[in-house]
Amino acid sequence: MDILVIGAGGREHAICWSLAKSPKAGTIYCAPGNAGIGEVAELVPIQVNEFDKLAAFAVEKQVGLVVVGPDDPLADGIVDVFEAKQIPVFGPRKNAAHIEGSKTFMKDLLKKYNIPTAAYEKFDNYEQALAYLQSRPVPIVIKADGLAAGKGVTVAYTRDEAETALKSIMIDKVFGDSGSQVVIEEFLEGQEMSILSFVDGETVRPMAAAQDHKQVYDGDKGPNTGGMGTYSPLPHIADSIIEEAIESIIKPTAKAMVAEGRPFRGVLFAGLMIAPDGKPKTIEFNARFGDPETQVVLPRLKSDLLDIFLAAVNGTLDQAEIEWSDEAAVCVVLASGGYPASYPKGLPIRGLDEAGAAGALVFHAGTARGKGGELVTNGGRVLGVVGLGKTIAEARDKAYEAAGSIAFEGKHQRTDIAAKALV
Ligand code: AMP
Ligand code: GLY
């Protein structure tokens, strides 16, 4: 069966790499993809927001399955476009992707169904939002309602920071219409954890749990990024806490979406905070695979990813075989100097063969081929280097050894990925 994967990041490289292991997979197309994806898939020069062109391509090639990676096209209804043309597609429809596309929708849903999350208020009026903010203690969290490329959330430790964030969202409109509403919510203390699940209606099949490192510098310092590194499993978090998160948050949310007439089919990604007393609460839901969570989760999948996608599409996800290996995986992201602010592109990358020889998997995010066919940087997050091993320590050593052999000008990586799991 031929497959079309939509997206261009490390997540999509991991998805294509995992699909390519399926004996049922024929040609894998990826639109638009990147240089690394080009080694496992045929690249298609169509952008993720060109729905009609993508659908025409899928019809022309008679692909048996489409898999959508990124949030923006999902929120804009790409799945509905494929479904209207009877093309099998793995991903949530627009009305279900709304759980990521609107934080006010997500918070109201959780409140209505009594699903644990931070206490909050929502506002579409700046003066009222400001008055509320001034009545609350800090730290406090301010969130633009809509998608904001991962930058719409401010955890404010001072009143000044809080008021500046509110003003930039609601008055300066730095995120455009995404900021016409805001959520102001209680600050949650604790450890973060991501649980991604394959979901079809009320059927929830959780993947292995992972932890991301959002800030750009060691010690969780500096601005938030798309994610600087991940690891899985989480040896320092009890299975009972993961189980509680699945039973008290993820399954009830899938059920709530069905009850609201928005059945979710795809990957439901729960961002959770585990309080010091061990109780998990919801920070956010995403309607897709995480990046770079996928890079550590899929290498631990022992079952056939294509079979799982097809089961979800055919309504038999409850019967799908989904097994995880006991191996640990650690992903270290190599970023361009300057990221998440501005950064140069087109810089030559060296040392990938050495990284492969060190036994690591290298998933490409922002890479391209230069004029002479050489590999060059082409984005903020450039590569995700994944080490696998019996323990987190072993996987981590492997990832860092391989990361060290890769060079490009300005390369930046965190040196403390998975450190929390070692103590
Ligand atoms: P989000 O885009 O909603 O995942 O938020 C980005 C990051 O902000 C999260 O990964 C957390 O680190 C942090 N964050 C969001 N909401 C809260 C909260 N209520 N309390 C503490 N930290 C939060
Ligand atoms: N790594 C966080 C995300 O994909 O949203």
Short mmCIF file of C-alpha atoms and ligand atoms in Angstrom, two decimals:
data_model
loop_
_atom_site.label_atom_id
_atom_site.label_comp_id
_atom_site.label_asym_id
_atom_site.label_seq_id
_atom_site.Cartn_x
_atom_site.Cartn_y
_atom_site.Cartn_z
CA MET A 1 0.00 0.00 0.00
CA ASP A 2 1.30 3.46 -0.92
CA ILE A 3 1.13 6.10 1.80
CA LEU A 4 1.27 9.91 1.90
CA VAL A 5 2.72 11.51 5.04
CA ILE A 6 2.20 15.27 5.41
CA GLY A 7 4.78 17.40 7.23
CA ALA A 8 8.48 18.26 7.25
CA GLY A 9 9.88 17.78 10.74
CA GLY A 10 11.66 15.24 12.92
CA ARG A 11 8.26 13.85 13.87
CA GLU A 12 7.45 13.09 10.24
CA HIS A 13 10.90 11.56 9.71
CA ALA A 14 10.23 9.20 12.65
CA ILE A 15 6.76 8.37 11.27
CA CYS A 16 8.12 7.63 7.77
CA TRP A 17 11.00 5.58 9.24
CA SER A 18 8.59 3.52 11.33
CA LEU A 19 6.12 3.02 8.44
CA ALA A 20 8.98 1.90 6.18
CA LYS A 21 9.52 -1.09 8.49
CA SER A 22 6.04 -2.43 7.66
CA PRO A 23 6.04 -5.28 5.14
CA LYS A 24 2.75 -3.87 3.80
CA ALA A 25 4.20 -0.43 3.01
CA GLY A 26 4.73 0.32 -0.67
CA THR A 27 5.99 3.74 -1.72
CA ILE A 28 5.93 6.28 1.09
CA TYR A 29 5.46 9.84 -0.18
CA CYS A 30 6.15 12.79 2.10
CA ALA A 31 4.98 16.35 1.40
CA PRO A 32 7.09 18.39 1.60
CA GLY A 33 9.52 16.40 3.81
CA ASN A 34 13.20 17.21 4.35
CA ALA A 35 16.60 15.86 3.34
CA GLY A 36 16.58 12.96 5.83
CA ILE A 37 13.01 11.96 5.03
CA GLY A 38 14.14 11.81 1.39
CA GLU A 39 16.18 8.73 2.31
CA VAL A 40 13.10 6.69 3.33
CA ALA A 41 10.35 8.39 1.33
CA GLU A 42 9.75 10.05 -2.01
CA LEU A 43 9.56 13.82 -1.43
CA VAL A 44 6.60 15.69 -2.93
CA PRO A 45 7.00 19.47 -3.34
CA ILE A 46 3.57 20.45 -2.01
CA GLN A 47 3.19 22.53 1.17
CA VAL A 48 1.11 21.35 4.14
CA ASN A 49 -1.50 24.10 3.65
CA GLU A 50 -2.15 23.29 -0.05
CA PHE A 51 -5.07 20.97 0.67
CA ASP A 52 -6.45 20.73 -2.86
CA LYS A 53 -3.05 19.93 -4.36
CA LEU A 54 -2.39 17.32 -1.66
CA ALA A 55 -5.78 15.70 -2.24
CA ALA A 56 -5.25 15.69 -6.03
CA PHE A 57 -1.85 14.06 -5.53
CA ALA A 58 -3.33 11.39 -3.22
CA VAL A 59 -6.05 10.61 -5.79
CA GLU A 60 -3.57 10.50 -8.67
CA LYS A 61 -1.27 8.10 -6.82
CA GLN A 62 -4.20 6.15 -5.36
CA VAL A 63 -2.57 6.12 -1.94
CA GLY A 64 -4.19 3.77 0.56
CA LEU A 65 -3.55 6.01 3.55
CA VAL A 66 -2.74 9.63 4.38
CA VAL A 67 -1.09 10.53 7.71
CA VAL A 68 -1.09 14.19 8.83
CA GLY A 69 1.72 15.36 11.16
CA PRO A 70 1.43 19.07 12.04
CA ASP A 71 -1.19 21.00 14.01
CA ASP A 72 -2.01 23.84 11.60
CA PRO A 73 -3.46 21.78 8.72
CA LEU A 74 -5.40 19.62 11.21
CA ALA A 75 -6.93 22.70 12.86
CA ASP A 76 -7.78 24.02 9.37
CA GLY A 77 -9.70 20.87 8.41
CA ILE A 78 -7.32 18.95 6.13
CA VAL A 79 -8.81 15.62 7.25
CA ASP A 80 -12.30 16.71 6.20
CA VAL A 81 -10.92 17.52 2.71
CA PHE A 82 -9.46 14.01 2.30
CA GLU A 83 -12.57 12.35 3.73
CA ALA A 84 -14.77 14.21 1.25
CA LYS A 85 -12.76 12.52 -1.52
CA GLN A 86 -13.01 9.07 0.17
CA ILE A 87 -9.27 8.95 0.81
CA PRO A 88 -8.46 7.01 4.01
CA VAL A 89 -6.79 9.45 6.39
CA PHE A 90 -5.35 9.15 9.89
CA GLY A 91 -5.93 12.32 11.91
CA PRO A 92 -8.77 14.19 13.62
CA ARG A 93 -11.41 16.14 11.71
CA LYS A 94 -11.53 19.90 12.15
CA ASN A 95 -14.20 19.71 14.85
CA ALA A 96 -12.04 17.31 16.90
CA ALA A 97 -8.70 19.04 16.24
CA HIS A 98 -10.36 22.02 17.93
CA ILE A 99 -9.22 20.51 21.24
CA GLU A 100 -5.76 21.83 20.35
CA GLY A 101 -6.88 24.77 18.20
CA SER A 102 -8.78 26.50 21.02
CA LYS A 103 -7.65 26.53 24.62
CA THR A 104 -10.97 28.01 25.78
CA PHE A 105 -12.80 25.10 24.11
CA MET A 106 -10.45 22.60 25.74
CA LYS A 107 -10.72 24.16 29.20
CA ASP A 108 -14.53 24.43 29.03
CA LEU A 109 -14.73 20.78 27.92
CA LEU A 110 -12.60 19.58 30.84
CA LYS A 111 -14.61 21.68 33.30
CA LYS A 112 -17.94 20.40 31.95
CA TYR A 113 -16.85 16.77 32.32
CA ASN A 114 -14.98 17.22 35.64
CA ILE A 115 -11.60 16.26 34.19
CA PRO A 116 -8.64 17.46 36.32
CA THR A 117 -6.99 20.65 35.04
CA ALA A 118 -5.74 23.99 36.41
CA ALA A 119 -8.47 26.42 37.58
CA TYR A 120 -8.98 29.19 35.01
CA GLU A 121 -11.02 32.09 33.71
CA LYS A 122 -11.38 33.12 30.07
CA PHE A 123 -11.74 36.63 28.69
CA ASP A 124 -12.35 38.42 25.41
CA ASN A 125 -12.16 41.86 27.02
CA TYR A 126 -8.77 43.31 27.94
CA GLU A 127 -9.90 45.49 30.89
CA GLN A 128 -11.75 42.60 32.51
CA ALA A 129 -8.78 40.28 31.96
CA LEU A 130 -6.43 42.85 33.48
CA ALA A 131 -8.66 43.38 36.53
CA TYR A 132 -8.82 39.62 37.10
CA LEU A 133 -5.07 39.27 36.66
CA GLN A 134 -4.46 42.02 39.23
CA SER A 135 -6.67 40.17 41.72
CA ARG A 136 -4.68 36.93 41.48
CA PRO A 137 -1.36 35.88 43.04
CA VAL A 138 1.77 35.17 40.96
CA PRO A 139 3.04 32.93 39.47
CA ILE A 140 0.16 32.84 37.05
CA VAL A 141 -0.21 31.51 33.50
CA ILE A 142 -1.54 33.47 30.52
CA LYS A 143 -2.48 31.70 27.30
CA ALA A 144 -3.62 32.94 23.91
CA ASP A 145 -6.70 30.96 22.86
CA GLY A 146 -5.57 29.82 19.41
CA LEU A 147 -2.49 28.25 17.83
CA ALA A 148 0.63 30.37 18.25
CA ALA A 149 3.48 28.15 17.07
CA GLY A 150 4.11 27.02 20.65
CA LYS A 151 4.70 30.59 21.85
CA GLY A 152 1.24 31.57 23.11
CA VAL A 153 1.82 30.58 26.76
CA THR A 154 3.54 32.74 29.39
CA VAL A 155 4.28 31.45 32.86
CA ALA A 156 4.59 34.80 34.66
CA TYR A 157 6.53 34.99 37.92
CA THR A 158 5.99 38.74 38.40
CA ARG A 159 3.01 41.07 37.89
CA ASP A 160 4.97 42.99 35.27
CA GLU A 161 5.59 39.86 33.22
CA ALA A 162 1.93 38.89 33.52
CA GLU A 163 0.64 42.28 32.42
CA THR A 164 3.14 42.52 29.57
CA ALA A 165 2.07 39.08 28.29
CA LEU A 166 -1.63 39.99 28.48
CA LYS A 167 -1.07 43.25 26.64
CA SER A 168 1.01 41.67 23.89
CA ILE A 169 -1.68 39.03 23.29
CA MET A 170 -4.83 41.20 23.52
CA ILE A 171 -3.71 44.73 22.56
CA ASP A 172 -0.60 44.30 20.39
CA LYS A 173 -2.11 41.12 18.88
CA VAL A 174 1.29 39.49 18.42
CA PHE A 175 -0.50 36.21 17.66
CA GLY A 176 -3.21 37.85 15.54
CA ASP A 177 -6.71 36.41 15.99
CA SER A 178 -5.31 33.59 18.15
CA GLY A 179 -5.20 36.24 20.89
CA SER A 180 -8.77 37.56 20.67
CA GLN A 181 -9.51 35.40 23.71
CA VAL A 182 -7.20 34.50 26.59
CA VAL A 183 -7.18 31.90 29.31
CA ILE A 184 -5.70 32.97 32.64
CA GLU A 185 -4.99 29.97 34.79
CA GLU A 186 -3.59 28.78 38.07
CA PHE A 187 0.12 27.91 38.10
CA LEU A 188 0.67 24.19 38.60
CA GLU A 189 3.78 22.93 40.30
CA GLY A 190 5.30 19.56 39.61
CA GLN A 191 6.80 17.34 36.93
CA GLU A 192 5.57 17.40 33.36
CA MET A 193 4.80 14.26 31.39
CA SER A 194 3.46 13.63 27.91
CA ILE A 195 1.19 10.72 27.12
CA LEU A 196 0.31 10.24 23.47
CA SER A 197 -2.50 7.82 22.65
CA PHE A 198 -3.91 6.31 19.50
CA VAL A 199 -7.59 7.19 19.75
CA ASP A 200 -10.70 6.27 17.79
CA GLY A 201 -13.87 7.53 19.42
CA GLU A 202 -13.94 6.05 22.92
CA THR A 203 -11.10 3.59 22.20
CA VAL A 204 -7.86 4.84 23.77
CA ARG A 205 -4.60 2.93 23.23
CA PRO A 206 -1.85 4.79 25.13
CA MET A 207 1.71 4.92 23.85
CA ALA A 208 4.79 4.83 26.08
CA ALA A 209 5.03 7.99 28.23
CA ALA A 210 7.69 10.60 27.46
CA GLN A 211 9.10 13.81 28.88
CA ASP A 212 10.08 16.87 26.84
CA HIS A 213 12.48 19.73 27.63
CA LYS A 214 10.83 22.88 26.34
CA GLN A 215 13.27 25.63 27.32
CA VAL A 216 16.26 26.31 25.13
CA TYR A 217 18.98 26.21 27.84
CA ASP A 218 20.12 23.74 30.50
CA GLY A 219 18.28 23.83 33.80
CA ASP A 220 15.03 24.79 32.01
CA LYS A 221 16.31 28.34 31.44
CA GLY A 222 15.57 30.69 28.56
CA PRO A 223 12.59 30.93 26.23
CA ASN A 224 10.32 28.03 25.29
CA THR A 225 11.01 26.12 22.08
CA GLY A 226 9.19 23.38 20.19
CA GLY A 227 11.18 20.93 22.36
CA MET A 228 14.93 20.45 22.87
CA GLY A 229 14.95 16.78 23.79
CA THR A 230 12.87 13.90 25.09
CA TYR A 231 13.16 10.53 26.72
CA SER A 232 11.02 7.47 27.29
CA PRO A 233 10.18 5.61 29.49
CA LEU A 234 10.02 7.65 32.71
CA PRO A 235 11.65 5.40 35.34
CA HIS A 236 11.17 7.95 38.14
CA ILE A 237 7.39 8.17 37.63
CA ALA A 238 5.29 5.35 39.10
CA ASP A 239 3.18 3.26 36.73
CA SER A 240 0.21 3.96 39.02
CA ILE A 241 0.46 7.70 38.23
CA ILE A 242 0.55 7.01 34.49
CA GLU A 243 -2.44 4.68 34.92
CA GLU A 244 -4.33 7.34 36.86
CA ALA A 245 -3.67 9.91 34.13
CA ILE A 246 -5.05 7.52 31.51
CA GLU A 247 -8.14 6.62 33.55
CA SER A 248 -8.97 10.04 35.02
CA ILE A 249 -7.94 12.31 32.13
CA ILE A 250 -7.35 10.72 28.74
CA LYS A 251 -10.19 8.17 28.55
CA PRO A 252 -12.79 10.62 29.96
CA THR A 253 -11.64 13.25 27.44
CA ALA A 254 -12.05 10.87 24.49
CA LYS A 255 -15.51 10.01 25.82
CA ALA A 256 -16.38 13.69 26.27
CA MET A 257 -15.42 14.42 22.66
CA VAL A 258 -17.79 11.67 21.49
CA ALA A 259 -20.57 13.05 23.72
CA GLU A 260 -20.00 16.52 22.22
CA GLY A 261 -20.43 15.17 18.68
CA ARG A 262 -16.71 15.60 17.96
CA PRO A 263 -15.36 12.02 18.00
CA PHE A 264 -11.58 12.09 17.94
CA ARG A 265 -9.64 9.84 15.60
CA GLY A 266 -5.88 10.19 15.52
CA VAL A 267 -3.21 10.84 18.11
CA LEU A 268 -4.43 12.59 21.23
CA PHE A 269 -1.47 14.05 23.08
CA ALA A 270 -2.00 14.88 26.75
CA GLY A 271 0.44 17.34 28.33
CA LEU A 272 0.18 16.66 32.06
CA MET A 273 1.55 18.06 35.30
CA ILE A 274 2.08 15.64 38.17
CA ALA A 275 1.62 17.54 41.42
CA PRO A 276 3.97 16.85 44.35
CA ASP A 277 1.18 14.69 45.87
CA GLY A 278 1.24 12.47 42.75
CA LYS A 279 -2.04 13.69 41.23
CA PRO A 280 -1.92 14.35 37.49
CA LYS A 281 -3.68 17.40 36.00
CA THR A 282 -4.10 18.42 32.37
CA ILE A 283 -1.97 21.27 31.03
CA GLU A 284 -3.02 20.90 27.41
CA PHE A 285 -4.22 18.57 24.71
CA ASN A 286 -2.67 18.37 21.27
CA ALA A 287 -4.38 16.70 18.34
CA ARG A 288 -1.27 15.10 16.83
CA PHE A 289 2.03 13.34 17.50
CA GLY A 290 4.48 15.44 19.57
CA ASP A 291 7.78 16.63 18.22
CA PRO A 292 10.29 15.45 19.57
CA GLU A 293 8.19 12.97 21.66
CA THR A 294 7.56 10.85 18.55
CA GLN A 295 11.30 10.41 18.00
CA VAL A 296 11.62 8.47 21.30
CA VAL A 297 8.22 6.77 21.31
CA LEU A 298 8.10 5.19 17.83
CA PRO A 299 11.54 3.52 18.09
CA ARG A 300 10.11 1.68 21.13
CA LEU A 301 7.08 0.41 19.18
CA LYS A 302 7.44 -3.30 18.46
CA SER A 303 4.22 -3.56 16.45
CA ASP A 304 3.50 -2.46 12.89
CA LEU A 305 2.62 1.26 12.81
CA LEU A 306 0.82 0.93 9.48
CA ASP A 307 -1.47 -1.75 10.95
CA ILE A 308 -2.28 0.55 13.87
CA PHE A 309 -3.13 3.49 11.60
CA LEU A 310 -5.29 1.27 9.40
CA ALA A 311 -7.07 -0.18 12.44
CA ALA A 312 -7.89 3.34 13.62
CA VAL A 313 -9.18 4.29 10.18
CA ASN A 314 -11.25 1.08 9.91
CA GLY A 315 -12.73 1.33 13.41
CA THR A 316 -10.88 -1.70 14.83
CA LEU A 317 -8.31 0.06 17.00
CA ASP A 318 -9.57 -1.84 20.07
CA GLN A 319 -8.23 -5.07 18.51
CA ALA A 320 -4.92 -3.75 17.17
CA GLU A 321 -1.68 -5.29 18.42
CA ILE A 322 0.31 -2.51 20.11
CA GLU A 323 3.42 -3.70 21.96
CA TRP A 324 6.24 -1.60 23.42
CA SER A 325 9.85 -2.65 23.96
CA ASP A 326 11.53 -2.29 27.37
CA GLU A 327 14.35 -0.36 25.75
CA ALA A 328 14.97 3.24 26.76
CA ALA A 329 15.25 6.05 24.21
CA VAL A 330 16.75 9.53 24.58
CA CYS A 331 16.54 12.25 21.91
CA VAL A 332 18.91 15.22 21.91
CA VAL A 333 17.89 18.04 19.58
CA LEU A 334 20.64 19.91 17.72
CA ALA A 335 19.42 23.44 17.04
CA SER A 336 20.67 26.38 14.99
CA GLY A 337 22.45 29.10 16.94
CA GLY A 338 19.89 31.80 17.79
CA TYR A 339 16.85 29.49 17.87
CA PRO A 340 14.05 30.05 18.99
CA ALA A 341 14.67 33.64 17.78
CA SER A 342 16.23 34.24 14.34
CA TYR A 343 18.96 31.95 13.04
CA PRO A 344 20.92 31.43 9.83
CA LYS A 345 20.16 28.69 7.28
CA GLY A 346 22.19 26.88 4.65
CA LEU A 347 25.16 25.94 6.86
CA PRO A 348 26.89 22.66 5.97
CA ILE A 349 26.33 19.71 8.35
CA ARG A 350 29.10 17.16 8.90
CA GLY A 351 29.48 13.94 10.87
CA LEU A 352 26.21 12.13 10.21
CA ASP A 353 27.92 8.91 9.19
CA GLU A 354 29.93 8.91 12.43
CA ALA A 355 26.69 9.42 14.39
CA GLY A 356 25.12 6.45 12.62
CA ALA A 357 28.23 4.37 13.26
CA ALA A 358 27.92 5.22 16.97
CA GLY A 359 24.60 3.35 16.83
CA ALA A 360 22.27 6.34 17.06
CA LEU A 361 19.20 7.11 14.99
CA VAL A 362 19.32 10.57 13.44
CA PHE A 363 15.95 12.10 12.60
CA HIS A 364 16.09 15.22 10.45
CA ALA A 365 14.00 18.29 11.27
CA GLY A 366 15.32 21.41 9.52
CA THR A 367 17.66 20.06 6.86
CA ALA A 368 17.90 20.44 3.09
CA ARG A 369 20.25 19.63 0.24
CA GLY A 370 22.49 22.51 -0.87
CA LYS A 371 23.36 23.33 -4.48
CA GLY A 372 26.02 20.63 -4.67
CA GLY A 373 23.78 18.05 -2.98
CA GLU A 374 25.47 18.54 0.40
CA LEU A 375 23.45 18.44 3.59
CA VAL A 376 22.74 21.92 5.05
CA THR A 377 20.75 23.42 7.92
CA ASN A 378 17.29 24.66 7.01
CA GLY A 379 15.43 25.36 10.27
CA GLY A 380 15.60 26.12 13.98
CA ARG A 381 15.63 22.55 15.14
CA VAL A 382 17.99 20.80 12.73
CA LEU A 383 18.39 17.18 13.88
CA GLY A 384 17.15 14.87 16.63
CA VAL A 385 19.77 12.33 17.69
CA VAL A 386 18.24 9.29 19.37
CA GLY A 387 20.15 6.78 21.48
CA LEU A 388 18.60 3.47 22.48
CA GLY A 389 19.78 1.30 25.35
CA LYS A 390 18.81 -0.98 28.22
CA THR A 391 18.59 1.99 30.58
CA ILE A 392 18.08 5.73 30.23
CA ALA A 393 21.75 6.19 31.21
CA GLU A 394 22.91 3.92 28.38
CA ALA A 395 20.57 5.52 25.83
CA ARG A 396 21.64 8.97 26.95
CA ASP A 397 25.35 8.21 26.63
CA LYS A 398 24.77 6.90 23.12
CA ALA A 399 22.73 9.94 22.08
CA TYR A 400 25.31 12.40 23.43
CA GLU A 401 28.24 10.53 21.91
CA ALA A 402 26.59 10.59 18.49
CA ALA A 403 25.45 14.22 18.91
CA GLY A 404 29.05 15.15 19.64
CA SER A 405 30.24 13.82 16.31
CA ILE A 406 27.83 16.03 14.33
CA ALA A 407 29.02 19.53 13.53
CA PHE A 408 27.57 22.69 11.99
CA GLU A 409 28.36 26.31 12.70
CA GLY A 410 26.50 27.62 15.74
CA LYS A 411 25.18 24.17 16.77
CA HIS A 412 23.37 24.32 20.11
CA GLN A 413 22.20 21.43 22.26
CA ARG A 414 21.13 21.05 25.88
CA THR A 415 23.50 18.93 27.95
CA ASP A 416 20.93 17.87 30.56
CA ILE A 417 18.36 15.91 28.54
CA ALA A 418 16.96 13.08 30.70
CA ALA A 419 19.15 14.14 33.65
CA LYS A 420 16.05 14.13 35.91
CA ALA A 421 15.59 10.42 35.22
CA LEU A 422 19.11 9.58 36.43
CA VAL A 423 18.80 10.78 40.03
P1 AMP B 1 1.27 24.61 26.57
O1 AMP B 1 1.55 25.22 25.24
O2 AMP B 1 -0.12 24.79 27.07
O3 AMP B 1 1.81 23.20 26.67
O4 AMP B 1 2.20 25.36 27.61
C1 AMP B 1 3.59 25.44 27.40
C2 AMP B 1 4.31 25.15 28.69
O5 AMP B 1 3.94 26.12 29.68
C3 AMP B 1 3.96 23.82 29.32
O6 AMP B 1 4.68 22.77 28.78
C4 AMP B 1 4.31 24.09 30.76
O7 AMP B 1 5.70 23.97 30.94
C5 AMP B 1 3.93 25.51 30.94
N1 AMP B 1 2.58 25.62 31.51
C6 AMP B 1 1.41 25.71 30.85
N2 AMP B 1 0.36 25.78 31.70
C7 AMP B 1 0.88 25.74 32.94
C8 AMP B 1 0.31 25.79 34.27
N3 AMP B 1 -0.99 25.94 34.48
N4 AMP B 1 1.16 25.74 35.31
C9 AMP B 1 2.51 25.65 35.13
N5 AMP B 1 3.10 25.60 33.92
C10 AMP B 1 2.31 25.65 32.83
N1 GLY B 2 7.04 18.80 21.97
C1 GLY B 2 5.81 19.43 22.24
C2 GLY B 2 4.86 19.42 21.13
O1 GLY B 2 5.00 18.72 20.14
O2 GLY B 2 3.88 20.15 21.22
#
